[in-house]
mmCIF file of C-alpha atoms and ligand atoms in Angstrom:
data_model
loop_
_atom_site.group_PDB
_atom_site.id
_atom_site.type_symbol
_atom_site.label_atom_id
_atom_site.label_comp_id
_atom_site.label_asym_id
_atom_site.label_seq_id
_atom_site.Cartn_x
_atom_site.Cartn_y
_atom_site.Cartn_z
ATOM 1 C CA UNK A 1 13.614 -11.938 9.656
ATOM 2 C CA UNK A 2 9.905 -11.343 8.865
ATOM 3 C CA UNK A 3 8.616 -11.934 5.382
ATOM 4 C CA UNK A 4 6.674 -9.178 3.642
ATOM 5 C CA UNK A 5 4.468 -9.448 0.689
ATOM 6 C CA UNK A 6 3.930 -6.089 -1.027
ATOM 7 C CA UNK A 7 0.748 -5.590 -3.126
ATOM 8 C CA UNK A 8 0.815 -3.040 -6.050
ATOM 9 C CA UNK A 9 -1.394 -2.042 -8.932
ATOM 10 C CA UNK A 10 0.508 0.892 -10.447
ATOM 11 C CA UNK A 11 3.737 2.834 -10.266
ATOM 12 C CA UNK A 12 5.083 1.164 -7.175
ATOM 13 C CA UNK A 13 6.923 4.099 -5.794
ATOM 14 C CA UNK A 14 6.026 2.994 -2.243
ATOM 15 C CA UNK A 15 7.221 -0.483 -3.074
ATOM 16 C CA UNK A 16 10.506 1.050 -4.179
ATOM 17 C CA UNK A 17 10.797 3.048 -1.005
ATOM 18 C CA UNK A 18 10.365 -0.126 0.986
ATOM 19 C CA UNK A 19 13.020 -1.974 -1.118
ATOM 20 C CA UNK A 20 15.361 1.023 -0.625
ATOM 21 C CA UNK A 21 14.755 1.060 3.149
ATOM 22 C CA UNK A 22 15.539 -2.694 3.359
ATOM 23 C CA UNK A 23 18.690 -2.273 1.335
ATOM 24 C CA UNK A 24 19.852 0.576 3.574
ATOM 25 C CA UNK A 25 19.157 -1.540 6.702
ATOM 26 C CA UNK A 26 16.459 0.950 7.883
ATOM 27 C CA UNK A 27 13.812 -1.652 7.548
ATOM 28 C CA UNK A 28 14.682 -5.059 8.984
ATOM 29 C CA UNK A 29 12.542 -7.324 6.838
ATOM 30 C CA UNK A 30 12.612 -9.559 3.780
ATOM 31 C CA UNK A 31 10.543 -8.657 0.786
ATOM 32 C CA UNK A 32 9.520 -12.217 -0.173
ATOM 33 C CA UNK A 33 7.302 -11.255 -3.063
ATOM 34 C CA UNK A 34 5.258 -8.652 -4.851
ATOM 35 C CA UNK A 35 1.662 -9.383 -5.743
ATOM 36 C CA UNK A 36 0.237 -7.376 -8.678
ATOM 37 C CA UNK A 37 -3.175 -7.365 -10.455
ATOM 38 C CA UNK A 38 -2.190 -5.210 -13.376
ATOM 39 C CA UNK A 39 0.093 -6.414 -16.231
ATOM 40 C CA UNK A 40 0.840 -2.810 -17.169
ATOM 41 C CA UNK A 41 2.003 -1.722 -13.638
ATOM 42 C CA UNK A 42 5.413 -0.062 -13.615
ATOM 43 C CA UNK A 43 5.860 -1.836 -10.217
ATOM 44 C CA UNK A 44 6.660 -4.982 -12.175
ATOM 45 C CA UNK A 45 9.696 -3.344 -13.655
ATOM 46 C CA UNK A 46 10.890 -2.332 -10.180
ATOM 47 C CA UNK A 47 10.476 -5.935 -8.979
ATOM 48 C CA UNK A 48 12.402 -7.351 -11.966
ATOM 49 C CA UNK A 49 15.231 -4.910 -11.392
ATOM 50 C CA UNK A 50 15.368 -5.783 -7.702
ATOM 51 C CA UNK A 51 14.970 -9.487 -8.390
ATOM 52 C CA UNK A 52 11.916 -9.799 -6.268
ATOM 53 C CA UNK A 53 9.571 -12.693 -7.222
ATOM 54 C CA UNK A 54 6.248 -11.489 -8.650
ATOM 55 C CA UNK A 55 2.828 -13.030 -8.546
ATOM 56 C CA UNK A 56 0.895 -11.318 -11.387
ATOM 57 C CA UNK A 57 -2.753 -12.430 -11.180
ATOM 58 C CA UNK A 58 -5.576 -10.751 -13.129
ATOM 59 C CA UNK A 59 -8.884 -10.955 -11.264
ATOM 60 C CA UNK A 60 -10.548 -11.095 -14.722
ATOM 61 C CA UNK A 61 -9.403 -14.770 -14.922
ATOM 62 C CA UNK A 62 -11.656 -15.645 -11.944
ATOM 63 C CA UNK A 63 -15.453 -15.895 -11.786
ATOM 64 C CA UNK A 64 -15.584 -14.350 -8.292
ATOM 65 C CA UNK A 65 -13.342 -12.357 -5.957
ATOM 66 C CA UNK A 66 -13.037 -15.121 -3.395
ATOM 67 C CA UNK A 67 -11.636 -17.660 -5.852
ATOM 68 C CA UNK A 68 -9.014 -14.992 -6.790
ATOM 69 C CA UNK A 69 -8.234 -14.425 -3.118
ATOM 70 C CA UNK A 70 -7.989 -18.098 -2.327
ATOM 71 C CA UNK A 71 -5.151 -18.544 -4.804
ATOM 72 C CA UNK A 72 -3.268 -15.563 -3.276
ATOM 73 C CA UNK A 73 -3.714 -16.882 0.269
ATOM 74 C CA UNK A 74 -2.387 -20.256 -0.853
ATOM 75 C CA UNK A 75 0.647 -18.577 -2.366
ATOM 76 C CA UNK A 76 1.247 -16.371 0.631
ATOM 77 C CA UNK A 77 1.081 -19.303 3.027
ATOM 78 C CA UNK A 78 3.478 -21.252 0.874
ATOM 79 C CA UNK A 79 5.961 -18.389 1.129
ATOM 80 C CA UNK A 80 5.380 -17.998 4.945
ATOM 81 C CA UNK A 81 4.373 -14.329 4.587
ATOM 82 C CA UNK A 82 4.163 -12.592 8.022
ATOM 83 C CA UNK A 83 2.833 -9.185 6.908
ATOM 84 C CA UNK A 84 0.924 -7.984 3.887
ATOM 85 C CA UNK A 85 1.844 -4.449 2.796
ATOM 86 C CA UNK A 86 -0.648 -2.810 0.463
ATOM 87 C CA UNK A 87 1.128 -0.145 -1.520
ATOM 88 C CA UNK A 88 -1.239 1.284 -4.101
ATOM 89 C CA UNK A 89 -3.160 -1.940 -4.530
ATOM 90 C CA UNK A 90 -6.502 -0.611 -5.867
ATOM 91 C CA UNK A 91 -8.780 -3.367 -5.037
ATOM 92 C CA UNK A 92 -11.006 -4.067 -2.068
ATOM 93 C CA UNK A 93 -10.729 -7.472 -0.291
ATOM 94 C CA UNK A 94 -13.607 -9.610 0.787
ATOM 95 C CA UNK A 95 -14.003 -10.388 4.570
ATOM 96 C CA UNK A 96 -12.578 -13.887 3.761
ATOM 97 C CA UNK A 97 -9.220 -12.416 2.795
ATOM 98 C CA UNK A 98 -9.175 -9.836 5.565
ATOM 99 C CA UNK A 99 -10.019 -12.624 8.052
ATOM 100 C CA UNK A 100 -7.155 -14.724 6.838
ATOM 101 C CA UNK A 101 -4.671 -11.894 7.477
ATOM 102 C CA UNK A 102 -6.353 -10.232 10.436
ATOM 103 C CA UNK A 103 -3.788 -7.932 12.223
ATOM 104 C CA UNK A 104 -1.341 -8.928 9.543
ATOM 105 C CA UNK A 105 -2.170 -6.436 6.764
ATOM 106 C CA UNK A 106 -1.363 -2.738 6.510
ATOM 107 C CA UNK A 107 -2.184 -0.028 3.972
ATOM 108 C CA UNK A 108 -1.008 3.391 3.034
ATOM 109 C CA UNK A 109 -3.595 6.008 2.268
ATOM 110 C CA UNK A 110 -2.886 9.530 0.916
ATOM 111 C CA UNK A 111 -4.909 11.579 3.407
ATOM 112 C CA UNK A 112 -5.035 12.188 7.086
ATOM 113 C CA UNK A 113 -7.794 9.687 7.820
ATOM 114 C CA UNK A 114 -10.600 9.721 8.616
ATOM 115 C CA UNK A 115 -10.746 12.682 6.163
ATOM 116 C CA UNK A 116 -10.814 11.880 2.406
ATOM 117 C CA UNK A 117 -11.351 8.107 2.323
ATOM 118 C CA UNK A 118 -11.585 6.417 -1.101
ATOM 119 C CA UNK A 119 -9.632 6.077 -4.333
ATOM 120 C CA UNK A 120 -9.065 9.818 -5.097
ATOM 121 C CA UNK A 121 -8.006 11.144 -1.778
ATOM 122 C CA UNK A 122 -5.377 13.664 -3.036
ATOM 123 C CA UNK A 123 -7.616 15.154 -5.643
ATOM 124 C CA UNK A 124 -10.499 15.234 -3.216
ATOM 125 C CA UNK A 125 -8.479 17.159 -0.660
ATOM 126 C CA UNK A 126 -7.118 19.524 -3.332
ATOM 127 C CA UNK A 127 -10.626 20.232 -4.727
ATOM 128 C CA UNK A 128 -12.066 20.746 -1.207
ATOM 129 C CA UNK A 129 -9.572 23.585 -0.755
ATOM 130 C CA UNK A 130 -8.582 22.549 2.652
ATOM 131 C CA UNK A 131 -5.311 23.946 4.223
ATOM 132 C CA UNK A 132 -3.890 20.584 5.005
ATOM 133 C CA UNK A 133 -4.238 16.885 4.243
ATOM 134 C CA UNK A 134 -1.679 14.104 4.951
ATOM 135 C CA UNK A 135 -0.768 10.467 4.878
ATOM 136 C CA UNK A 136 -1.911 7.583 7.001
ATOM 137 C CA UNK A 137 -0.564 4.036 7.419
ATOM 138 C CA UNK A 138 -3.221 2.002 9.000
ATOM 139 C CA UNK A 139 -4.409 -1.633 9.704
ATOM 140 C CA UNK A 140 -6.658 -3.139 7.171
ATOM 141 C CA UNK A 141 -10.105 -4.108 8.320
ATOM 142 C CA UNK A 142 -13.371 -4.930 6.581
ATOM 143 C CA UNK A 143 -14.439 -1.313 6.670
ATOM 144 C CA UNK A 144 -12.452 0.462 3.897
ATOM 145 C CA UNK A 145 -9.918 3.043 5.103
ATOM 146 C CA UNK A 146 -11.174 2.734 8.675
ATOM 147 C CA UNK A 147 -8.632 0.500 10.496
ATOM 148 C CA UNK A 148 -6.640 1.757 13.405
ATOM 149 C CA UNK A 149 -3.826 4.227 12.297
ATOM 150 C CA UNK A 150 -0.246 3.091 12.837
ATOM 151 C CA UNK A 151 1.425 6.366 11.729
ATOM 152 C CA UNK A 152 0.064 9.562 10.304
ATOM 153 C CA UNK A 153 1.684 12.752 9.076
ATOM 154 C CA UNK A 154 0.096 16.043 8.064
ATOM 155 C CA UNK A 155 0.961 17.769 4.761
ATOM 156 C CA UNK A 156 0.165 21.449 4.281
ATOM 157 C CA UNK A 157 -1.498 22.638 1.092
ATOM 158 C CA UNK A 158 -0.136 26.097 0.140
ATOM 159 C CA UNK A 159 -1.905 28.614 -2.080
ATOM 160 C CA UNK A 160 0.799 27.908 -4.713
ATOM 161 C CA UNK A 161 0.167 24.164 -4.759
ATOM 162 C CA UNK A 162 -1.266 22.543 -7.919
ATOM 163 C CA UNK A 163 -2.690 19.057 -7.817
ATOM 164 C CA UNK A 164 0.591 17.901 -9.317
ATOM 165 C CA UNK A 165 2.767 19.505 -6.674
ATOM 166 C CA UNK A 166 0.475 18.252 -3.903
ATOM 167 C CA UNK A 167 0.771 14.736 -5.261
ATOM 168 C CA UNK A 168 4.545 15.054 -5.259
ATOM 169 C CA UNK A 169 4.543 16.300 -1.646
ATOM 170 C CA UNK A 170 2.298 13.506 -0.487
ATOM 171 C CA UNK A 171 4.322 10.837 -2.216
ATOM 172 C CA UNK A 172 7.512 12.141 -0.566
ATOM 173 C CA UNK A 173 5.878 11.839 2.829
ATOM 174 C CA UNK A 174 4.572 8.407 2.004
ATOM 175 C CA UNK A 175 8.025 7.166 0.991
ATOM 176 C CA UNK A 176 9.376 8.495 4.293
ATOM 177 C CA UNK A 177 6.731 7.131 6.684
ATOM 178 C CA UNK A 178 5.819 3.733 5.122
ATOM 179 C CA UNK A 179 9.091 1.971 5.912
ATOM 180 C CA UNK A 180 9.074 3.612 9.466
ATOM 181 C CA UNK A 181 5.483 2.383 10.052
ATOM 182 C CA UNK A 182 6.269 -1.165 8.910
ATOM 183 C CA UNK A 183 9.338 -1.253 11.122
ATOM 184 C CA UNK A 184 7.192 -0.069 14.054
ATOM 185 C CA UNK A 185 4.724 -2.962 13.417
ATOM 186 C CA UNK A 186 7.534 -5.558 13.090
ATOM 187 C CA UNK A 187 9.247 -4.327 16.336
ATOM 188 C CA UNK A 188 6.065 -4.249 18.413
HETATM 189 C C1 GAR B 1 -0.205 6.043 -3.155
HETATM 190 O O1 GAR B 1 -0.325 7.464 -3.167
HETATM 191 C C2 GAR B 1 -1.062 5.413 -2.194
HETATM 192 O O2 GAR B 1 -1.238 6.103 -1.047
HETATM 193 C C3 GAR B 1 -2.367 5.317 -2.953
HETATM 194 O O3 GAR B 1 -1.981 4.942 -4.219
HETATM 195 C C4 GAR B 1 -0.719 5.493 -4.513
HETATM 196 C C5 GAR B 1 0.188 4.405 -5.021
HETATM 197 O O4 GAR B 1 1.427 4.927 -5.505
HETATM 198 N N1 GAR B 1 -3.314 4.430 -2.345
HETATM 199 C C6 GAR B 1 -4.586 4.652 -2.242
HETATM 200 O O5 GAR B 1 -5.180 5.629 -2.715
HETATM 201 C C7 GAR B 1 -5.412 3.564 -1.603
HETATM 202 N N2 GAR B 1 -6.723 4.011 -1.298
HETATM 203 P P1 GAR B 1 2.591 3.950 -5.771
HETATM 204 O O6 GAR B 1 2.142 2.850 -6.737
HETATM 205 O O7 GAR B 1 3.615 4.835 -6.539
HETATM 206 O O8 GAR B 1 3.166 3.467 -4.502
#
């Protein structure tokens, strides 16, 4: 069984979808730990409830990004983590970290990449008044939101949609495709 480390900064609904998929046997993996950079993240509650070990590390405690990342790499190695799953982790890694987990780190992004890269993809698509957006699961590379897609799904934006309803639609699709994409990677 492969060991996953899921990284979160906020709500953790994708983390929850992964835990649920593992519990239902749809995703054959072991969630070894959750890494979090935000003490206020609701994802921490989810981990506690599911009894998943947490590494809560604030980058503010470190003088530079690489020192922060070095500790994380050391922990991941000690836990024999096979795949890093970024699930709403809102921080950009240095080439050092990405090099340490080359071809072993995936991310979910709330748009049909390469459209709407960046931290506000849902809002950007809504404000651009496009007819559709989507969700992408992709490999993480040094270039942000530019790694090879693993799975993508389009999401229509209807005239009735508000930003809130669009967010809900996107999250529903994320929860559906992230476990599938992870299983695809693990079975390859
Ligand atoms: C998700 O919509 C994810 O795609 C997005 O953050 C949200 C996290 O939600 N990630 C990015 O925008 C990365 N650029 P969650 O904490 O409920 O899983």
